[in-house]
Coordinates of C-alpha atoms in Angstrom, one line a residue:
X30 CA 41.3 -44.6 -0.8
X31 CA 38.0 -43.2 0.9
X32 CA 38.7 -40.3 3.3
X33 CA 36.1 -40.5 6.7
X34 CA 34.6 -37.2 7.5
X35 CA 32.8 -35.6 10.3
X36 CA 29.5 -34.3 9.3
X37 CA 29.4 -30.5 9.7
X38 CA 27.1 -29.3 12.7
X39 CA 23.4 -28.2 11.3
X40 CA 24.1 -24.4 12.9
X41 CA 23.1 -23.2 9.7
X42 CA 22.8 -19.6 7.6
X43 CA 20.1 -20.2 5.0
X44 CA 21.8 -18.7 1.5
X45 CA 20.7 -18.2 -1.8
X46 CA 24.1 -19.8 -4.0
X47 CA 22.7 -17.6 -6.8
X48 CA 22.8 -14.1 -5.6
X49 CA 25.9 -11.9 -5.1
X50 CA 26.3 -8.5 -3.8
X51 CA 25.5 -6.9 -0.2
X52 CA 21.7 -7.3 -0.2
X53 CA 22.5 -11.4 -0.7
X54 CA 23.7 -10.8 3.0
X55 CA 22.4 -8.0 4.9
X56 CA 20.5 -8.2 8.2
X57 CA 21.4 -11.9 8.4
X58 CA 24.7 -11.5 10.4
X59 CA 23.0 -13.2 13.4
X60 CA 21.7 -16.1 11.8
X61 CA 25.5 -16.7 10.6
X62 CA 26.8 -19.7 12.4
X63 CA 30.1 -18.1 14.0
X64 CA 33.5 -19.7 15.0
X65 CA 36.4 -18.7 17.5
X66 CA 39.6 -17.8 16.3
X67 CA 43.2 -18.2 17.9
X68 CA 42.8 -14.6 19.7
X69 CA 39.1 -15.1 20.5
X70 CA 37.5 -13.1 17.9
X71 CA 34.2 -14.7 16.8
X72 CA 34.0 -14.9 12.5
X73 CA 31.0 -16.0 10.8
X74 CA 30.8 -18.6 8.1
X75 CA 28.0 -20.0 5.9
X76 CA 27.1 -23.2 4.9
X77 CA 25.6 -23.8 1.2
X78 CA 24.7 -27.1 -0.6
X79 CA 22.3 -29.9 1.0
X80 CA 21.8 -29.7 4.7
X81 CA 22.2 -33.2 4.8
X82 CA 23.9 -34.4 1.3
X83 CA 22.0 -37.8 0.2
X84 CA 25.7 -38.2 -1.6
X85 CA 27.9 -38.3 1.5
X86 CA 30.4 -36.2 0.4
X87 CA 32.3 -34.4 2.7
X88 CA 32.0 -30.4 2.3
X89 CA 34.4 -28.2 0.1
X90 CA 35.9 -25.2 2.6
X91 CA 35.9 -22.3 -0.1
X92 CA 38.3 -19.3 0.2
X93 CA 37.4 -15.8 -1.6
X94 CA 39.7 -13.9 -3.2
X95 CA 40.3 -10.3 -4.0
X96 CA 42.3 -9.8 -1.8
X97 CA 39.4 -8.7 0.6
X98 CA 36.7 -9.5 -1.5
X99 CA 33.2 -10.2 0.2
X100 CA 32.5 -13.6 0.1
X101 CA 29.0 -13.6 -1.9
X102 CA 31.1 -13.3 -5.4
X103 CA 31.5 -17.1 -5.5
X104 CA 27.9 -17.8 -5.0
X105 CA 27.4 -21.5 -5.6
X106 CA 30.7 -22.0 -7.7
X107 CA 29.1 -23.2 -10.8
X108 CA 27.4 -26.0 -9.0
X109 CA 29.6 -27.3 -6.6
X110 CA 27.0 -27.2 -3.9
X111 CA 24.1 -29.1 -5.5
X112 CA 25.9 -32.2 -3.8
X113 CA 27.7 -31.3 -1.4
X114 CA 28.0 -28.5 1.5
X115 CA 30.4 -25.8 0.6
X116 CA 32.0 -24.0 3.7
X117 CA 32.4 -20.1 3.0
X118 CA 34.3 -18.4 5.8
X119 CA 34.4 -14.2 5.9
X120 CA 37.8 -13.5 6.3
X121 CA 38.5 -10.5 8.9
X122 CA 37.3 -7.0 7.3
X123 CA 35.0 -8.7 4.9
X124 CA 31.0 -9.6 4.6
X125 CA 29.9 -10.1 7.8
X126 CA 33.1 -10.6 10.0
X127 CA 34.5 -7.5 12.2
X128 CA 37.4 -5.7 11.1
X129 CA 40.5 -6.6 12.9
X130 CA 42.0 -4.4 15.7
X131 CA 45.2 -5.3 14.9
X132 CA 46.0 -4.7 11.0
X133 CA 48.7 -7.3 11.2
X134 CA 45.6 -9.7 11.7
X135 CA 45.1 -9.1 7.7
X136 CA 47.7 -10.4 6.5
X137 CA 47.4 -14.1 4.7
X138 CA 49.4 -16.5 7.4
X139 CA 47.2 -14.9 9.9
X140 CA 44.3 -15.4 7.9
X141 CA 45.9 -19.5 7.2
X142 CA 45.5 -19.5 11.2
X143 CA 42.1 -18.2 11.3
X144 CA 41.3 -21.3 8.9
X145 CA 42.6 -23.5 10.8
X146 CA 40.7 -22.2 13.7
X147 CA 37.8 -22.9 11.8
X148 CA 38.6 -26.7 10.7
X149 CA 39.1 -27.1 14.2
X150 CA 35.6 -26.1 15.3
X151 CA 33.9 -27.9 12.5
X152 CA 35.6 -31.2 13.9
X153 CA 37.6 -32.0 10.4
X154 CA 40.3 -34.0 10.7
X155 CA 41.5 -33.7 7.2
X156 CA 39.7 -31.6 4.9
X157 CA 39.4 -30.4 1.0
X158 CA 40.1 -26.8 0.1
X159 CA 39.1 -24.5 -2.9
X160 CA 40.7 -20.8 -2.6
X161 CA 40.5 -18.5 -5.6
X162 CA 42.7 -15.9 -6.9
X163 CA 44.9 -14.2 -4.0
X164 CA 43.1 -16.4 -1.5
X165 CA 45.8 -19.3 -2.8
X166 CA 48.3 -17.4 -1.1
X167 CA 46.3 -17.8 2.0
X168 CA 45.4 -21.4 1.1
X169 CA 50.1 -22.1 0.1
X170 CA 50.6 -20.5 3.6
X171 CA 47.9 -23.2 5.6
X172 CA 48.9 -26.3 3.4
X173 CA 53.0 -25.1 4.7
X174 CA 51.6 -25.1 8.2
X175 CA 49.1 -27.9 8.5
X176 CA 50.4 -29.9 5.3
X177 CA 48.8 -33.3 7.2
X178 CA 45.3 -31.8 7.7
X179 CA 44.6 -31.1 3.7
X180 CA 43.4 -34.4 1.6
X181 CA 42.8 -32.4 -1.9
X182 CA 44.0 -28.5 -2.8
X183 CA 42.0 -26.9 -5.5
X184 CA 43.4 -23.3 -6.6
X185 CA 41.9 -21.3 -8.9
X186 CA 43.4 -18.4 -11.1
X187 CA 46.2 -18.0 -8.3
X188 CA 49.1 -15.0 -8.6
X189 CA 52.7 -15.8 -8.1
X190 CA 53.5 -12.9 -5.8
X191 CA 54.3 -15.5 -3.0
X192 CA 56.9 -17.3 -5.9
X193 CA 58.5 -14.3 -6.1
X194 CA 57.4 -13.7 -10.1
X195 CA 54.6 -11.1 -11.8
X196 CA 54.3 -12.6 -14.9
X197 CA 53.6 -10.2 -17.7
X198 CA 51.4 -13.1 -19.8
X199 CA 48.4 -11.3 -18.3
X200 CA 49.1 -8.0 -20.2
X201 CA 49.1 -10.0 -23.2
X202 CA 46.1 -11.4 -23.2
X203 CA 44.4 -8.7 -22.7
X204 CA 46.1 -6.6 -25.5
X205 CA 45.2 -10.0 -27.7
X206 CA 41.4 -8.8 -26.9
X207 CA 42.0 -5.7 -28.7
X208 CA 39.5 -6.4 -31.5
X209 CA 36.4 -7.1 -29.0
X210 CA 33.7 -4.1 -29.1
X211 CA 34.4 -3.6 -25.1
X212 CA 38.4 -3.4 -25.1
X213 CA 39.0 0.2 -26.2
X214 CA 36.5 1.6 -22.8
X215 CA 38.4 -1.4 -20.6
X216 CA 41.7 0.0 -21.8
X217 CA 41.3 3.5 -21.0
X218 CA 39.6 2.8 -17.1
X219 CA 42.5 0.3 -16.9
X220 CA 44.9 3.3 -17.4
X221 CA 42.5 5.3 -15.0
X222 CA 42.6 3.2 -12.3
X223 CA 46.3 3.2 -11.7
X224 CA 45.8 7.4 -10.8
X225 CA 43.1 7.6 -8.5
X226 CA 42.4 6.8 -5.0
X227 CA 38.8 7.6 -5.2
X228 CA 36.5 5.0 -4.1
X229 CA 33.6 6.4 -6.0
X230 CA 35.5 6.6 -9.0
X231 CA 37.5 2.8 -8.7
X232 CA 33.7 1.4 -8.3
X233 CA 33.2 2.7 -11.6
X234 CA 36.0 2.4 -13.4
X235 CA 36.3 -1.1 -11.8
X236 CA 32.9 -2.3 -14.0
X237 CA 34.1 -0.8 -17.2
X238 CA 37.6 -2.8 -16.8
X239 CA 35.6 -6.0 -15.6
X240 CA 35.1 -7.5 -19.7
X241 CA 39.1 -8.6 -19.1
X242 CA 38.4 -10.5 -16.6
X243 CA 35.6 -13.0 -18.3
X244 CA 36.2 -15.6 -21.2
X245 CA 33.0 -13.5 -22.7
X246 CA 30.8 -10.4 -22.0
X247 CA 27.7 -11.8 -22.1
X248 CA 24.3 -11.6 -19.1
X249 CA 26.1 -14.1 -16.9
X250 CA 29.6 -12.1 -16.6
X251 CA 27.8 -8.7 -16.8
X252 CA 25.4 -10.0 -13.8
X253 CA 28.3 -10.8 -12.0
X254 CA 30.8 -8.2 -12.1
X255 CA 27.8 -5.6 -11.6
X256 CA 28.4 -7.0 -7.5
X257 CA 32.4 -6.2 -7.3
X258 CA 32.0 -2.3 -6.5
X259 CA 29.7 -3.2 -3.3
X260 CA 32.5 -5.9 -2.0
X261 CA 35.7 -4.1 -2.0
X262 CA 37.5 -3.8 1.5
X263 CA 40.1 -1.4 0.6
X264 CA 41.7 -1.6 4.7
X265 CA 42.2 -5.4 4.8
X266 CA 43.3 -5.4 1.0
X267 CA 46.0 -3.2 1.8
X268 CA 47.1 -5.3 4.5
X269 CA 46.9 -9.0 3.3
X270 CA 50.7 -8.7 2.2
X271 CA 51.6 -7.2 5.7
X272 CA 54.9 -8.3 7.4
X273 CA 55.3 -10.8 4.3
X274 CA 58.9 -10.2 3.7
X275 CA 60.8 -12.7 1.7
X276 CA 62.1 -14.7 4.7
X277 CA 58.3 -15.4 5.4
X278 CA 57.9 -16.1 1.7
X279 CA 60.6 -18.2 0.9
X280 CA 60.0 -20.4 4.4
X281 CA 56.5 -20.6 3.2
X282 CA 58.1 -21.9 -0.1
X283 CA 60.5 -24.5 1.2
X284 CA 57.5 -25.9 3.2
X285 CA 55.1 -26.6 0.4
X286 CA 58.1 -29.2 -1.1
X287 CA 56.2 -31.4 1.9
X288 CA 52.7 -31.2 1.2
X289 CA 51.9 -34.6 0.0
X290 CA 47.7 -33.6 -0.9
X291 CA 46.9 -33.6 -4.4
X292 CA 46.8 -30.0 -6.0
X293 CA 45.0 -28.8 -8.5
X294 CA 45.4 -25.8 -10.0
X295 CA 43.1 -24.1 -12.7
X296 CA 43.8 -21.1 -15.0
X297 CA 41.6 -19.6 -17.6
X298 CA 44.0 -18.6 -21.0
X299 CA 41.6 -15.6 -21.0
X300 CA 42.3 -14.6 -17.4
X301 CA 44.2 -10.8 -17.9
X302 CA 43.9 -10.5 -14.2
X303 CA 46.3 -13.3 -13.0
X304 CA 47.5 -14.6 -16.4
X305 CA 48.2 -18.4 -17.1
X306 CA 51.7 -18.5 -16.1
X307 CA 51.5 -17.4 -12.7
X308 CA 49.6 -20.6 -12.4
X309 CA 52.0 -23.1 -13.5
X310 CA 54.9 -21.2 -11.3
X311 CA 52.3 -21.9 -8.4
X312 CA 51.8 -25.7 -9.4
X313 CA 55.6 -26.4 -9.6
X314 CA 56.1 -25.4 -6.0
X315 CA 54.1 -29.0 -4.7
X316 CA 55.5 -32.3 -5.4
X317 CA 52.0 -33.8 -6.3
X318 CA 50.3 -30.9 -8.4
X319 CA 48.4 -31.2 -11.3
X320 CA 47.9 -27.8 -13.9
X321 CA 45.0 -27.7 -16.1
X322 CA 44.3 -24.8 -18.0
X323 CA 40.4 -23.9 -19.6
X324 CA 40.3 -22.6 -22.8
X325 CA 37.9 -19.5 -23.4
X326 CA 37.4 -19.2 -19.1
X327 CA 38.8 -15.8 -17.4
X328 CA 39.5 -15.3 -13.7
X329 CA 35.8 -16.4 -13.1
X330 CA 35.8 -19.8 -14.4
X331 CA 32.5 -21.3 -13.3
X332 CA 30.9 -18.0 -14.8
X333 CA 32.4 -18.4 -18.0
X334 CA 31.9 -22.3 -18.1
X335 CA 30.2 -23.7 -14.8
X336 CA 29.4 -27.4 -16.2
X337 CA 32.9 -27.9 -17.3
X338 CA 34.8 -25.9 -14.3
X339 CA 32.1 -28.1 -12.1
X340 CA 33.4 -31.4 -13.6
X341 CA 36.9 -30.5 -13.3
X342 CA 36.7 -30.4 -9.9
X343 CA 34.1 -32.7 -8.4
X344 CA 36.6 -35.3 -10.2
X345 CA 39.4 -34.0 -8.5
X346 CA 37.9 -34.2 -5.2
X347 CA 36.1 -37.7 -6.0
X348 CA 39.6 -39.2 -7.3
X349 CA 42.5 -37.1 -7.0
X350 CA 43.0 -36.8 -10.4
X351 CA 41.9 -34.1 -13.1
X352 CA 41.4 -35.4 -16.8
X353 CA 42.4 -32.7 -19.5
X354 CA 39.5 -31.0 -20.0

């Protein structure tokens, strides 16, 4: 059945979808359209895609990942916004939006209220949401609190820390990759980066690691994880799990048996970073979800295949329903 809209206010930040890393966003904070938050702090947002899409489909709210990761790392999404707007809020710490002054602000229900501050500004009644990678924690905790304001849930490469399970399927793959000329150099930085606290040296070590994380290591994947050392926000990662005791999580849990949306959830069976099984522990917790894994895609799916990850969901979000691919 066709969902009615309202057509997002033309306050707009103009964005190349292309580029990542800071200089994709410096000296533009300004020009950001900006929304209120439940406590009154202003956080910017941008607005990709057609100013005024000749389709008439409704925009896409997008959630980065990390956690903490600036924004600019999902660019365009493979396409999404060639048809429609895509909605990219900074989360608190991140791109352009101010650091909290209360840490507790970090943590992801916090951050699920500060998107519902911003559906309410945008005047959406009911809306679609994308959130990738530990963003679908933030994305599980809104659908549990504002389970009638979601029409379709897209969540891409989540974890299963809010199921209560670290599957160790992610290991795996990446010791199956053994034989690929970048593995031995990924292996040893992997080790490296669970003994240092150096920021200089995780930036670093962080780029040699980054072939696990991609279905290939090709211009495309290299390109992009060349921006991840400029986007790490090591304060607000460190909080996004803040106060999240399993009370919270399993109330949080028990609430999602009510969201009636259609869910997708996508996994890439070359994803070493959040594995494929975290992903179907994810999609059992909603009565209505739908799992579809790609083949040869890592934790950046529309890198490693853009046209099919594209397809996948523009069919989702045009008919609730998501073929095999």
């Amino acid at each position: 059945m066709p969902l009615s809209f309202a057509r997002i206010p033309v306050r707009r930040w103009t964005y190349d979808a292309r580029r990542t890393g800071p200089s994709a966003r410096s000296g533009h904070t300004a020009c950001m359209p900006h929304y209120r938050s439940y406590d009154g702090t202003e956080l910017p947002y941008r607005v990709l895609g057609p100013e005024e899409p000749e389709t008439g489909l409704p925009p896409l709210v997008c959630l980065a990942g990390g956690p903490a990761r600036d924004a600019d790392y999902l660019g365009g999404l493979g396409g999404l916004d060639a048809a429609r707007q895509l909605i990219v809020p900074d989360s608190r710490g991140t791109g352009s939006a101010p650091a909290a002054e209360d840490p507790a602000a970090y943590a992801f229900p916090r951050l699920a209220e500060d998107l519902e501050a911003l559906r309410a500004h945008l005047g959406l009644e009911r809306f679609a949401l994308l959130a990738h990678s530990a963003a679908a924690a933030t994305a599980q905790a809104y659908a549990a609190g504002h389970p009638d304001r979601l029409s379709r849930l897209v969540l891409v490469c989540p974890g299963s820390r809010l199921q209560g399970e670290l599957p160790d399927d992610a290991r795996q793959i990446f010791e199956s990759r053994a034989h690929e000329e970048w593995w031995p150099d990924a292996s040893v930085a992997v080790q490296r980066l669970s003994e240092t606290g150096d920021m200089d040296e995780v930036r670093d070590l962080l780029l040699r690691a980054a072939p696990l994380a991609y279905g290939s290591w090709d211009e495309p994947q290299r390109a992009h994880a060349a921006t991840e050392g400029g986007q790490l926000n090591p304060v607000p990662r460190a909080g996004f799990w803040q106060s999240v005791d399993d009370r919270t999580r399993e109330a949080l849990l028990t609430a999602l048996r009510d969201v009636t949306c259609p869910v997708l959830v996508i996994t890439g069976d070359r994803d070493a970073l959040s594995g494929m099984r975290a992903g179907e522990l994810v999609a059992a917790s909603f009565p209505d979800a739908r799992l579809r894994p790609l083949h040869l895609a890592g934790h950046y799916p529309w890198i490693d295949d853009p046209d099919r990850f594209r397809t996948l969901v523009e069919t989702f979000l045009h008919t609730g329903e998501a073929p095999l691919p």
